[in-house]
Every structure is written in structure tokens, then in C-alpha cells.
JSON list of C-alpha atoms in Angstrom, two decimals:
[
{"chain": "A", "resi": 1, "resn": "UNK", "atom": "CA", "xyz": [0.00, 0.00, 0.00]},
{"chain": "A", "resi": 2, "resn": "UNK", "atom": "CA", "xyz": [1.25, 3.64, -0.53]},
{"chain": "A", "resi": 3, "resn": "UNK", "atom": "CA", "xyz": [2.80, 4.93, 2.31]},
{"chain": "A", "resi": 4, "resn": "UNK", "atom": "CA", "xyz": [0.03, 7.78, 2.27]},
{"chain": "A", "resi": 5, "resn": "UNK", "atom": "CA", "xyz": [-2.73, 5.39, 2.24]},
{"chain": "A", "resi": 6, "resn": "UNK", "atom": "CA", "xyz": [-5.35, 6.89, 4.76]},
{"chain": "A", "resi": 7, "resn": "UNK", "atom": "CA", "xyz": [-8.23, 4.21, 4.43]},
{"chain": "A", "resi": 8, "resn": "UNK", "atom": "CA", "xyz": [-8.23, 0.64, 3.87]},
{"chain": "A", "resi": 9, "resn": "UNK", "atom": "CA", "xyz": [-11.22, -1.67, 3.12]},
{"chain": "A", "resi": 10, "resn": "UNK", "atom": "CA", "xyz": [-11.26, -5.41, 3.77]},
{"chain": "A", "resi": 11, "resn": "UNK", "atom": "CA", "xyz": [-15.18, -5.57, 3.86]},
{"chain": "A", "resi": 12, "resn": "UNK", "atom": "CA", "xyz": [-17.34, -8.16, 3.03]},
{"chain": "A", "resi": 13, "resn": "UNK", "atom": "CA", "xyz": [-13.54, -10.37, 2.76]},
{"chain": "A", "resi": 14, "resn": "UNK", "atom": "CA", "xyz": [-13.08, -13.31, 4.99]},
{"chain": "A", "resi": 15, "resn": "UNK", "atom": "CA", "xyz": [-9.70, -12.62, 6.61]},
{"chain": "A", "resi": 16, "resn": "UNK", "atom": "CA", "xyz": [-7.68, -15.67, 8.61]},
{"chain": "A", "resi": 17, "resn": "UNK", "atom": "CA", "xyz": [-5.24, -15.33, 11.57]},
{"chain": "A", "resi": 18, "resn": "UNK", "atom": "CA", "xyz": [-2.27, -15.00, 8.71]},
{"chain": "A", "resi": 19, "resn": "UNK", "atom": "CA", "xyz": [-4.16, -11.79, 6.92]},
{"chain": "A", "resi": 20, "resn": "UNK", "atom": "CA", "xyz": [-4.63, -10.46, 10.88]},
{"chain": "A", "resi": 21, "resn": "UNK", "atom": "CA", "xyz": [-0.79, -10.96, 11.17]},
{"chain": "A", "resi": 22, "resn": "UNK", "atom": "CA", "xyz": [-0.03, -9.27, 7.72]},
{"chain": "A", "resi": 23, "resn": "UNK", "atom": "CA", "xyz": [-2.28, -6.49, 8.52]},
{"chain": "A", "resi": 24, "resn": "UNK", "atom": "CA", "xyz": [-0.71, -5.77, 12.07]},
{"chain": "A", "resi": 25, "resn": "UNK", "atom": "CA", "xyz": [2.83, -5.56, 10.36]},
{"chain": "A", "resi": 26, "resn": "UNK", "atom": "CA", "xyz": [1.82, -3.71, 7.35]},
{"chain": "A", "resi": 27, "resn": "UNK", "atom": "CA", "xyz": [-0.16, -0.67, 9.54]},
{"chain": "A", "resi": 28, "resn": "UNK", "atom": "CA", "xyz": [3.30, 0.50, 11.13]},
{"chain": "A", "resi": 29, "resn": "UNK", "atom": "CA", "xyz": [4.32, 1.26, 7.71]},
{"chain": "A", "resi": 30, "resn": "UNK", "atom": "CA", "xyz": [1.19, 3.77, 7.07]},
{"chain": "A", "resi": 31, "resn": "UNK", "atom": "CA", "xyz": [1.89, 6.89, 9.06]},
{"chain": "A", "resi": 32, "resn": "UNK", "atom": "CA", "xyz": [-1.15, 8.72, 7.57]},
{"chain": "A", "resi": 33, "resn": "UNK", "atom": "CA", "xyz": [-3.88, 5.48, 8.34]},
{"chain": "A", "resi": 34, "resn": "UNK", "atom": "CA", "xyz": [-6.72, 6.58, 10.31]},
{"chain": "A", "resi": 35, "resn": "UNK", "atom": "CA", "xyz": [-9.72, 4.13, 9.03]},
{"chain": "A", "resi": 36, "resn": "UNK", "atom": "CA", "xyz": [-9.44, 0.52, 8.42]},
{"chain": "A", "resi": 37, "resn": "UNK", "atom": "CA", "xyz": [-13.25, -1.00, 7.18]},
{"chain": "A", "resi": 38, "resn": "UNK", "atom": "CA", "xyz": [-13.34, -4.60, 8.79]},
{"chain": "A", "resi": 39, "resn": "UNK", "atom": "CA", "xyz": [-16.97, -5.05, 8.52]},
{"chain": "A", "resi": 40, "resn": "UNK", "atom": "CA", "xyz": [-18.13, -8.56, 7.62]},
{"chain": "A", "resi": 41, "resn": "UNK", "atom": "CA", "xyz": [-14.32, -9.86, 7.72]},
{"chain": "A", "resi": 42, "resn": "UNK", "atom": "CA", "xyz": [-15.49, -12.13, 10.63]},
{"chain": "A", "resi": 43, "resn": "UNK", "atom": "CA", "xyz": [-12.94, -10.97, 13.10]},
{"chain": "A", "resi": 44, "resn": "UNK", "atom": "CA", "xyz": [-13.34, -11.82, 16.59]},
{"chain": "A", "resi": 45, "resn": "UNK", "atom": "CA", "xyz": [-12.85, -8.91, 19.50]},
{"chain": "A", "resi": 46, "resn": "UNK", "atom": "CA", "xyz": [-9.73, -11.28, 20.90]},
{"chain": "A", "resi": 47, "resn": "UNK", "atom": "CA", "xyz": [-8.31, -11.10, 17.63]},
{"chain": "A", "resi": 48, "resn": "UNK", "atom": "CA", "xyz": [-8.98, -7.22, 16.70]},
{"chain": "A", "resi": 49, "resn": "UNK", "atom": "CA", "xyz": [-7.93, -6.11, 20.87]},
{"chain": "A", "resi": 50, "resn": "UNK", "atom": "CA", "xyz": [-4.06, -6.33, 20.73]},
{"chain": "A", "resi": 51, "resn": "UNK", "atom": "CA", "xyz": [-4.31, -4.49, 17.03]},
{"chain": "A", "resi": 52, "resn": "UNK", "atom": "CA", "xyz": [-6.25, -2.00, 18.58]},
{"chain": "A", "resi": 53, "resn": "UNK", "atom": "CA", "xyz": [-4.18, -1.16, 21.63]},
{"chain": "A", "resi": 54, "resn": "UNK", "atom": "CA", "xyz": [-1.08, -1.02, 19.03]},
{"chain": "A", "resi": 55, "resn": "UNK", "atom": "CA", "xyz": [-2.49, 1.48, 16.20]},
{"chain": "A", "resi": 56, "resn": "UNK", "atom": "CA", "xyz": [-4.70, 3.57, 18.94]},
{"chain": "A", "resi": 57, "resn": "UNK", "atom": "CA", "xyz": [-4.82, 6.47, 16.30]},
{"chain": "A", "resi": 58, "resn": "UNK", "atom": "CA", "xyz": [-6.24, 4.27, 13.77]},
{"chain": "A", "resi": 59, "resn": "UNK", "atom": "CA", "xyz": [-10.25, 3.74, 13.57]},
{"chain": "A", "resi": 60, "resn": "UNK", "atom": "CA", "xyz": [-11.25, 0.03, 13.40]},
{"chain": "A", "resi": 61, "resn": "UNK", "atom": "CA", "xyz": [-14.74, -1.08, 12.17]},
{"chain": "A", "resi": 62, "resn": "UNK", "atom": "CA", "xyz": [-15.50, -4.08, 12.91]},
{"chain": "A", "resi": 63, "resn": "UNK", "atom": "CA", "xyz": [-18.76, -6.12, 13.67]},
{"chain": "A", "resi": 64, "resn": "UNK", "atom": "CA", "xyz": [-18.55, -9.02, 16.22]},
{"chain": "A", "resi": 65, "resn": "UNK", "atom": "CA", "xyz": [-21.75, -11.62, 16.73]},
{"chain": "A", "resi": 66, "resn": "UNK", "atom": "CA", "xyz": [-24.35, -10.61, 19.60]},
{"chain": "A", "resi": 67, "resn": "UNK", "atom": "CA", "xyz": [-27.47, -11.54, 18.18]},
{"chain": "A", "resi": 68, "resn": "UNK", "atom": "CA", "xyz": [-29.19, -14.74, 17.33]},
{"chain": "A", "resi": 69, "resn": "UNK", "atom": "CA", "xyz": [-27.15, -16.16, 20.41]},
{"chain": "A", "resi": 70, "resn": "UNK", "atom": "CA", "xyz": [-29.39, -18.82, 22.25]},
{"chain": "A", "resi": 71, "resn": "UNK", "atom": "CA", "xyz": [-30.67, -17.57, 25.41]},
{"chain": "A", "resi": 72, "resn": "UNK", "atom": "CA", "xyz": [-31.35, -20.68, 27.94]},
{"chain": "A", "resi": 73, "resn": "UNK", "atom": "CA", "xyz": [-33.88, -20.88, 31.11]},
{"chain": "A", "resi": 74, "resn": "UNK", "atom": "CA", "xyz": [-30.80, -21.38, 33.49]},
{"chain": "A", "resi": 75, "resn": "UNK", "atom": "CA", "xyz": [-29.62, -17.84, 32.30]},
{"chain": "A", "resi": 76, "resn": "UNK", "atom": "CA", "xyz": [-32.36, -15.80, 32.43]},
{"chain": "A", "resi": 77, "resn": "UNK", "atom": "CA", "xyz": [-33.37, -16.98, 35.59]},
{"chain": "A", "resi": 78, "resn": "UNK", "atom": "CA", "xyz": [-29.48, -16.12, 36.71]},
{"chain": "A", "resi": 79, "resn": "UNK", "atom": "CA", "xyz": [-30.13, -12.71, 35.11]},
{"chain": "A", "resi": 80, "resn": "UNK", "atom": "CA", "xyz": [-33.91, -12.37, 36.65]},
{"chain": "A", "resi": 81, "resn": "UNK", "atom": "CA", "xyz": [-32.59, -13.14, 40.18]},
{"chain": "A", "resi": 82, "resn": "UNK", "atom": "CA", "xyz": [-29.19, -10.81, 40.13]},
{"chain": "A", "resi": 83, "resn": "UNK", "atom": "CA", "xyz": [-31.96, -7.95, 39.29]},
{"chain": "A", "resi": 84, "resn": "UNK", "atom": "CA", "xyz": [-34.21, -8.51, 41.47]},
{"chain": "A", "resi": 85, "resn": "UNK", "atom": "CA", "xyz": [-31.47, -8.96, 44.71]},
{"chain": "A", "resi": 86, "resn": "UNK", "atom": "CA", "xyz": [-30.36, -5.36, 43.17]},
{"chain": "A", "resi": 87, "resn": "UNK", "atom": "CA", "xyz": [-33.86, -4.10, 43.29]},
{"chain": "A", "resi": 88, "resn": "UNK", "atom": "CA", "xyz": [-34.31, -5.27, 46.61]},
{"chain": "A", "resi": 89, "resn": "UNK", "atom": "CA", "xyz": [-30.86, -3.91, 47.69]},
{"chain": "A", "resi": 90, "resn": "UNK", "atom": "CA", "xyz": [-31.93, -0.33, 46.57]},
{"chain": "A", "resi": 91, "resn": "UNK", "atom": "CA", "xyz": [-35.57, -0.62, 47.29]},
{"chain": "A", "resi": 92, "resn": "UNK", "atom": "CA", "xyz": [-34.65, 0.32, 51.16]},
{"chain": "A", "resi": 93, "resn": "UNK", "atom": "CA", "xyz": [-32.88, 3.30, 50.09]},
{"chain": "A", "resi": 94, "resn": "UNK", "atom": "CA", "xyz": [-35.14, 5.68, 47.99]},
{"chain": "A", "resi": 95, "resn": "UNK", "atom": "CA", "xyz": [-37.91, 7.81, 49.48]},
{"chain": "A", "resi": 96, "resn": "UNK", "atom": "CA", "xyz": [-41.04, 6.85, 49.69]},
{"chain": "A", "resi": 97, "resn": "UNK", "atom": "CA", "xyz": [-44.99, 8.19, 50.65]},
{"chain": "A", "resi": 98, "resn": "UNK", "atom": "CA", "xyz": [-47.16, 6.99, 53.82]},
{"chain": "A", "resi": 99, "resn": "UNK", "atom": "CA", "xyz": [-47.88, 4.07, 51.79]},
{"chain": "A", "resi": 100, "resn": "UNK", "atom": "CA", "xyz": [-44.99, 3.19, 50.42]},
{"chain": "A", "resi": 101, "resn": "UNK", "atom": "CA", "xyz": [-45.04, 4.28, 46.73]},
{"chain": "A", "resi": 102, "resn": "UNK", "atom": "CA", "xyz": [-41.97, 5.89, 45.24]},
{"chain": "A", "resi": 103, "resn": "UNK", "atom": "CA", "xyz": [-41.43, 9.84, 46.19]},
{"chain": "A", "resi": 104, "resn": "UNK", "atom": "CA", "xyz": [-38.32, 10.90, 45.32]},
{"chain": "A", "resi": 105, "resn": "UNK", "atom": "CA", "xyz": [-38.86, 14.49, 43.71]},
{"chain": "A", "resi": 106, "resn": "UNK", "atom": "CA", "xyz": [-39.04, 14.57, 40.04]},
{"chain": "A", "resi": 107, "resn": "UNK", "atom": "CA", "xyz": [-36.90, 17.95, 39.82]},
{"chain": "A", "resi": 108, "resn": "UNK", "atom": "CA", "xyz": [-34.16, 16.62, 41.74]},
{"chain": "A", "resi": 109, "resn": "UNK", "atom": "CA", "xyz": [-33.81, 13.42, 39.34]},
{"chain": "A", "resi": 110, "resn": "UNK", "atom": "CA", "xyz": [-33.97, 15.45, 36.13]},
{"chain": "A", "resi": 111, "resn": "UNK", "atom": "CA", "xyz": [-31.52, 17.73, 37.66]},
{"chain": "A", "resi": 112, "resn": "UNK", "atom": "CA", "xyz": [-28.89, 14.77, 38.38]},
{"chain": "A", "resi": 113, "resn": "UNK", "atom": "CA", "xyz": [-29.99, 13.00, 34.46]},
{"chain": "A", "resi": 114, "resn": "UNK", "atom": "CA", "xyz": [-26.96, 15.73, 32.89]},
{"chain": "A", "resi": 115, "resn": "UNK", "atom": "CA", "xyz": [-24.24, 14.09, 34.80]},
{"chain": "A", "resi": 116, "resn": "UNK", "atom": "CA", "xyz": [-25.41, 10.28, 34.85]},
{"chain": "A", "resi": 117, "resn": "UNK", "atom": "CA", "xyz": [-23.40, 9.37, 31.92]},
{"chain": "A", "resi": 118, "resn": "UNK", "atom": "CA", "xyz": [-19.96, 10.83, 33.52]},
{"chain": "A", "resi": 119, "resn": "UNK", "atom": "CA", "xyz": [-18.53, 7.68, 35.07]},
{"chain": "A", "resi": 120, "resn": "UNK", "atom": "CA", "xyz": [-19.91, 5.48, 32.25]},
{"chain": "A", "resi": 121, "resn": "UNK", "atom": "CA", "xyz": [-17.94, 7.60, 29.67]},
{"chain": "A", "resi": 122, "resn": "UNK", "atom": "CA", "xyz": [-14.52, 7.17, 31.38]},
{"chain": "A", "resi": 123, "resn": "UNK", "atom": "CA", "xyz": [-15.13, 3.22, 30.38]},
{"chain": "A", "resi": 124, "resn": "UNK", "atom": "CA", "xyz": [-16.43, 3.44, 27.03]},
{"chain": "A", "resi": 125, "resn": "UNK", "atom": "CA", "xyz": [-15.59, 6.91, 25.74]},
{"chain": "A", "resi": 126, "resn": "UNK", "atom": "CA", "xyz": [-18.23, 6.08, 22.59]},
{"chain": "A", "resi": 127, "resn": "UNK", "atom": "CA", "xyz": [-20.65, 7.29, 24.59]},
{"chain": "A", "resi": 128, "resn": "UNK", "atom": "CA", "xyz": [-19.67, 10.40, 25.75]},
{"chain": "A", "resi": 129, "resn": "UNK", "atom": "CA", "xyz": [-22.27, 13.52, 24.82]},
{"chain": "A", "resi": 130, "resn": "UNK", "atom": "CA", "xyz": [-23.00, 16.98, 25.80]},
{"chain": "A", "resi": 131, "resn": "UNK", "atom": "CA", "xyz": [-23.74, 16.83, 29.59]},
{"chain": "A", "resi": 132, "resn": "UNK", "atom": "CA", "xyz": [-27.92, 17.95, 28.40]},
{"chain": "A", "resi": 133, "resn": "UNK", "atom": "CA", "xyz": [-30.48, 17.42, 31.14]},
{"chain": "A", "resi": 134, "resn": "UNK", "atom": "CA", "xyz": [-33.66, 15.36, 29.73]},
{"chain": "A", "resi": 135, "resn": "UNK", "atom": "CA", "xyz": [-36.60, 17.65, 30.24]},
{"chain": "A", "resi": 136, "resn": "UNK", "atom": "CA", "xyz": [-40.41, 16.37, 31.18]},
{"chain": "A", "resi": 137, "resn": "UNK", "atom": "CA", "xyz": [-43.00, 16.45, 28.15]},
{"chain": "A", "resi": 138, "resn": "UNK", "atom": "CA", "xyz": [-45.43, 19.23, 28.97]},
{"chain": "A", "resi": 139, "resn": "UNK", "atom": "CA", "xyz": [-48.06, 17.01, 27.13]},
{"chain": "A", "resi": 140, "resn": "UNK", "atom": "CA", "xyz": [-47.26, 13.91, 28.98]},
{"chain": "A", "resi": 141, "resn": "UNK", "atom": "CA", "xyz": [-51.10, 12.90, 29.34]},
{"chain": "A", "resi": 142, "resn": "UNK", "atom": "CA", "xyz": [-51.33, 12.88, 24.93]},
{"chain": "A", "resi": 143, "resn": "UNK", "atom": "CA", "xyz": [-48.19, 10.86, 25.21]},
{"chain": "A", "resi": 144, "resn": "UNK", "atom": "CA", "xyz": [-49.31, 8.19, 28.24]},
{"chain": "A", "resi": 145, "resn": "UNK", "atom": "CA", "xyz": [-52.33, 8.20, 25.29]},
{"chain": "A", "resi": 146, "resn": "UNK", "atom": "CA", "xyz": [-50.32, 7.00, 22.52]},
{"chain": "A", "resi": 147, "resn": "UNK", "atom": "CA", "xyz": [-48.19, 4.59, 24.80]},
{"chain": "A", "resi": 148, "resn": "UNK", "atom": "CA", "xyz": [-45.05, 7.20, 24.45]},
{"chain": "A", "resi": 149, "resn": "UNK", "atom": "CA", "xyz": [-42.42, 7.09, 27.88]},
{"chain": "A", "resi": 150, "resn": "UNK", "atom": "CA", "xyz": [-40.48, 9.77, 25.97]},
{"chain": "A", "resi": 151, "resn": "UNK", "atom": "CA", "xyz": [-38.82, 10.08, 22.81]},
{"chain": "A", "resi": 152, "resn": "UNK", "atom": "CA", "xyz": [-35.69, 11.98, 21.50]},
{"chain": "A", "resi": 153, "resn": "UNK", "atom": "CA", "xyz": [-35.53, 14.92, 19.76]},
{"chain": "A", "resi": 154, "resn": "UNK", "atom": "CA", "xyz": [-32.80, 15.19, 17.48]},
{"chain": "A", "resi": 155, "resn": "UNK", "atom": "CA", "xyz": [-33.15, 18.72, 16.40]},
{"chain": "A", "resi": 156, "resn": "UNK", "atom": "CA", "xyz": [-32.28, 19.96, 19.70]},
{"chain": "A", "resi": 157, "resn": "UNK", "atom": "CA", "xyz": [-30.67, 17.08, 21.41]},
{"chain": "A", "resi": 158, "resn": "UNK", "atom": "CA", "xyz": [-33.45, 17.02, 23.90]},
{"chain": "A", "resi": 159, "resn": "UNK", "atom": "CA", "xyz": [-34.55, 13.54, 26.28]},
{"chain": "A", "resi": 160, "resn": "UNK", "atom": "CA", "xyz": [-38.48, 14.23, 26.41]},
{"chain": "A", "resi": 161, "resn": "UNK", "atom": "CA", "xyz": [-40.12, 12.38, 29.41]},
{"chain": "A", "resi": 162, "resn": "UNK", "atom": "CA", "xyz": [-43.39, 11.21, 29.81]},
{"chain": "A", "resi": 163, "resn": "UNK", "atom": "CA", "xyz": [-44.01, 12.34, 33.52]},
{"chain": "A", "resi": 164, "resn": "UNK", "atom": "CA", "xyz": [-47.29, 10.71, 33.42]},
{"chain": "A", "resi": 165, "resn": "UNK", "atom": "CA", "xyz": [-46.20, 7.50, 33.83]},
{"chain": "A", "resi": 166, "resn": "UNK", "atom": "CA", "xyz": [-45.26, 5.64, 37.01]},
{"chain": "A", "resi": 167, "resn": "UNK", "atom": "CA", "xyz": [-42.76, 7.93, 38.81]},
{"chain": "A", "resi": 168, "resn": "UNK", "atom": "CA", "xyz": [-40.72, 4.73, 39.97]},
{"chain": "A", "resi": 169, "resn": "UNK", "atom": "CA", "xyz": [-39.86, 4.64, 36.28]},
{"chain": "A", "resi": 170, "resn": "UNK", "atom": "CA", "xyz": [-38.90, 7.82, 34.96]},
{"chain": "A", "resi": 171, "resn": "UNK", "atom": "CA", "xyz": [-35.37, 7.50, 36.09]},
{"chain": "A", "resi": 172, "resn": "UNK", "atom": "CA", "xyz": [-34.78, 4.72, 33.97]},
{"chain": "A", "resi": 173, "resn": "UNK", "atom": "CA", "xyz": [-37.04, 6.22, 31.19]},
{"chain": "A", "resi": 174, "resn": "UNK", "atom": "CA", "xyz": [-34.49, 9.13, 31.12]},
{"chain": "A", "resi": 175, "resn": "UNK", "atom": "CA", "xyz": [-31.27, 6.79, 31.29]},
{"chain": "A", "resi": 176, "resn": "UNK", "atom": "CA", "xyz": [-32.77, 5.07, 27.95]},
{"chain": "A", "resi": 177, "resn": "UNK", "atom": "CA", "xyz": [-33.39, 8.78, 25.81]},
{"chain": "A", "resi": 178, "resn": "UNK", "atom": "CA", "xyz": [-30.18, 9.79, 27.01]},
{"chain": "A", "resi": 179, "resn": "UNK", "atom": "CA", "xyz": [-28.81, 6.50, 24.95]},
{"chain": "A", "resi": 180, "resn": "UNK", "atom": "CA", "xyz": [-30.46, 7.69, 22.11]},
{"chain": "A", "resi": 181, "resn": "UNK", "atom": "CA", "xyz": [-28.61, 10.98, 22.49]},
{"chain": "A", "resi": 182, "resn": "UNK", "atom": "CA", "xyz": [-25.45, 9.84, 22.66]},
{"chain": "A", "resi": 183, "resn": "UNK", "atom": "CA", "xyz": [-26.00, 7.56, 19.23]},
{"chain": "A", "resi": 184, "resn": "UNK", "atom": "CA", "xyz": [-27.39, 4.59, 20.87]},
{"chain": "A", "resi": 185, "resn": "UNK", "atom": "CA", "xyz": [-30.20, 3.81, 17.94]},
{"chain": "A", "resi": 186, "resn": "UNK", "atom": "CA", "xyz": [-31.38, 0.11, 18.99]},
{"chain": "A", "resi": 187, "resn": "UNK", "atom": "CA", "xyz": [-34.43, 0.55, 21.41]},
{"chain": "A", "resi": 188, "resn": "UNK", "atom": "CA", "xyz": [-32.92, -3.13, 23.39]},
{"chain": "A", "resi": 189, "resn": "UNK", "atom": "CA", "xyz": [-29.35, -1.74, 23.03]},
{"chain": "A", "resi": 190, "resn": "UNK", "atom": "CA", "xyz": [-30.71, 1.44, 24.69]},
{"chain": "A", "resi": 191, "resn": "UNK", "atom": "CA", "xyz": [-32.26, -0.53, 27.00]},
{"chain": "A", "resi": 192, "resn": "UNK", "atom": "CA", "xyz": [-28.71, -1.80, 28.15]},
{"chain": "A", "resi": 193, "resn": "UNK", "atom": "CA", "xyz": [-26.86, 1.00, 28.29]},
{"chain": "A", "resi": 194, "resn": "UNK", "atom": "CA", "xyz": [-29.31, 2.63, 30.51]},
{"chain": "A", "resi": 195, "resn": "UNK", "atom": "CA", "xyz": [-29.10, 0.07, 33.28]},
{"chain": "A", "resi": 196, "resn": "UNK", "atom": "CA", "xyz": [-25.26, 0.37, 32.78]},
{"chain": "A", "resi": 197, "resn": "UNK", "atom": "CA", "xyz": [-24.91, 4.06, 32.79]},
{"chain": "A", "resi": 198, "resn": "UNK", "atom": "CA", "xyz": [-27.49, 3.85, 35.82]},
{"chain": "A", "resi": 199, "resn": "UNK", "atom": "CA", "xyz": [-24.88, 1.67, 38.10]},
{"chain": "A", "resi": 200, "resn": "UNK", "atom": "CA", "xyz": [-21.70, 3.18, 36.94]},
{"chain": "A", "resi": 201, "resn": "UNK", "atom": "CA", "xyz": [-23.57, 6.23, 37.93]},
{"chain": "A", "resi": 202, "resn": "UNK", "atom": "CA", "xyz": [-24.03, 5.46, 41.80]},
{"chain": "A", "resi": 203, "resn": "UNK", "atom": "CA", "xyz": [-27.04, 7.30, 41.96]},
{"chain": "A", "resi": 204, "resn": "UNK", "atom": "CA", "xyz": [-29.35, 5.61, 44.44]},
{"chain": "A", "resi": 205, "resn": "UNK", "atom": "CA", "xyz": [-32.78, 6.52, 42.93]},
{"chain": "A", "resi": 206, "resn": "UNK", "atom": "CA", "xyz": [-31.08, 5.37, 39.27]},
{"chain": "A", "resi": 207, "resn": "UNK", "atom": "CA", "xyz": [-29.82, 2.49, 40.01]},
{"chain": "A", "resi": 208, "resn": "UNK", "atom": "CA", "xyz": [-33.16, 1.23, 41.74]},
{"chain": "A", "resi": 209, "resn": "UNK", "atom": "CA", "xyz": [-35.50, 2.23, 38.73]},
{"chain": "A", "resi": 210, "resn": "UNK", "atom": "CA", "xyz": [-32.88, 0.49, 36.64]},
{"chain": "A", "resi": 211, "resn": "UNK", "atom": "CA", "xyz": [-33.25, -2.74, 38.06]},
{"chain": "A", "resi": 212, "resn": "UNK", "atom": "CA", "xyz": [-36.71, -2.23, 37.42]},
{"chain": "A", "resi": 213, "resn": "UNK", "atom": "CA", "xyz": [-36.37, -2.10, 33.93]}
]
């Protein structure tokens, strides 16, 4: 390749271990590299990590197997029970009314939404964002009608909540838009990163309506 070379393609291209090797020894000699297209090349994450950590100033796309993966009984009732010994944990900790319904104030956790993202971000920096504070839908009763929990707007960056809905929920409602705002498209994928962001975060009244989720 010419020593200028800035983007290189192997898409669609089954590459083995000796291609891998070739490739690792053949990026030192491209000083001006900065994308290299892997998709549908069938490499692993073991194989693509030690490349990675070698070239860090060189973007690697790559796609690596999640879905389709069978899901047995034994696991999801692993999963089911770690979340609900989490729930329980937290349940004990967040404020509730005379009869024991969630009432921590809904000001308070869209004030803390623009930093629940910060320790998250230090971990996977692909989801760093503009520190914006998801804002409650003043039409939350149309939304609650249309089966909306919130949405986001991409014109102005903006997490809308649906505060009609169960207050217990909100929290995590908000965690989910603000995946969608920092590029998280996938509503299950969102799903994840909220309950991730939520315990990285430490926030009490997060991480309970996360395990909820």
C-alpha cells in the first residue's frame, strides 16, 4: 500500500489469523492510516484487541456476533434473580410516601440526568455527549395516550419524558433517551446501556428504577 494510504477496506472479505498478522505488520508502515473498514471480515474482539491497543490512532470497524445467540432458562433466571437482589438492595434506600409508593422528587432526578453518563464515559468513551439534562413532556397525558415514555428529539438534542407514567420509572425512562442521544439507535441496546450508565452512575434513585427495567 502507498505509504500515504489513509483508508483501507477489507469488507465483506473473509480474513484468517495470517491476513490479521499481515495487517498488524503492514499498519506500522502507514503513518497517515486513520480508518481501516473490517466489517463482515469475521474478526473476533480477541483477535482485533491487541491491534487495537497497538495502532490507537487508527479507527477500526469491525462487527462481532451478539445476536441470534441462544438464550437458555438457566440464564435468564441467573439474570432475573441478580436484578431482582439489586432491586431489593436499593428498594430500602429511595424515598417513599405513607404508603410506600416511590417519592423521590421529580426535579431533583432530572436535575442529576446531565451528569449520569460521567462515570460510564470514562469506560467506554463512545458514549460520551454533551452533559444535556432530559426535560419532562409538557403534554405527557397525549403521550401516556399514545403509549409514548419519551422520545428523542434530534433537532435539539433534547430527552423528552413522559411524567405521566409511574414515577418509579422515569429515572430509567431518562437513562434510555439519554442512549439515544449519545448515538445509541437500537431501542434493546438502549435498554442496556441505561441500566449500565445507571450503576456506573451510583445514583441511588437510578440504580433502583434500573433494576426495574
Amino acid at each position: 500500500y502507498p505509504s500515504d494510504t489513509a483508508e483501507l477496506s477489507f469488507a465483506g472479505r473473509t480474513l484468517s489469523e495470517a491476513d490479521l498478522a499481515e495487517l498488524y505488520e503492514k499498519i506500522a508502515s502507514l503513518p497517515k492510516l486513520t480508518r481501516v473498514d473490517l466489517i463482515g471480515t469475521g474478526v473476533t474482539t480477541e483477535q482485533m484487541t491487541p491491534i487495537c491497543e497497538k495502532y490507537p490512532a487508527v479507527d477500526f470497524v469491525f462487527t462481532f456476533e451478539l445476536y441470534g445467540v441462544p438464550i437458555s432458562t438457566e440464564q435468564l433466571e441467573t439474570v432475573t434473580r441478580y436484578f431482582t437482589r439489586l432491586l431489593n438492595e436499593y428498594a430500602g434506600l429511595v424515598r417513599r410516601n405513607p404508603d410506600g409508593t416511590f417519592a423521590e422528587p421529580l426535579d431533583e432526578i432530572f436535575e442529576h440526568s446531565a451528569a449520569l453518563y460521567q462515570n460510564v464515559e470514562q469506560d467506554f468513551p463512545c458514549l460520551s455527549g454533551s452533559e444535556i439534562p432530559a426535560k419532562p413532556f409538557f403534554f405527557s397525558r397525549c403521550m401516556s395516550y399514545i403509549k409514548f415514555t419519551g422520545f428523542f428529539f434530534p433537532f435539539t438534542a433534547e430527552a423528552n419524558i413522559n411524567v405521566d407514567c409511574p414515577a418509579c420509572l422515569i429515572p430509567s425512562t431518562i437513562a434510555h433517551e439519554l442512549a439515544h442521544q449519545r448515538g445509541v439507535a437500537q431501542e434493546d441496546e438502549a435498554n442496556f446501556v441505561a441500566v449500565l450508565a445507571s450503576f456506573e452512575s451510583g445514583d441511588t434513585v437510578y440504580c433502583y428504577s434500573s433494576a426495574l427495567l
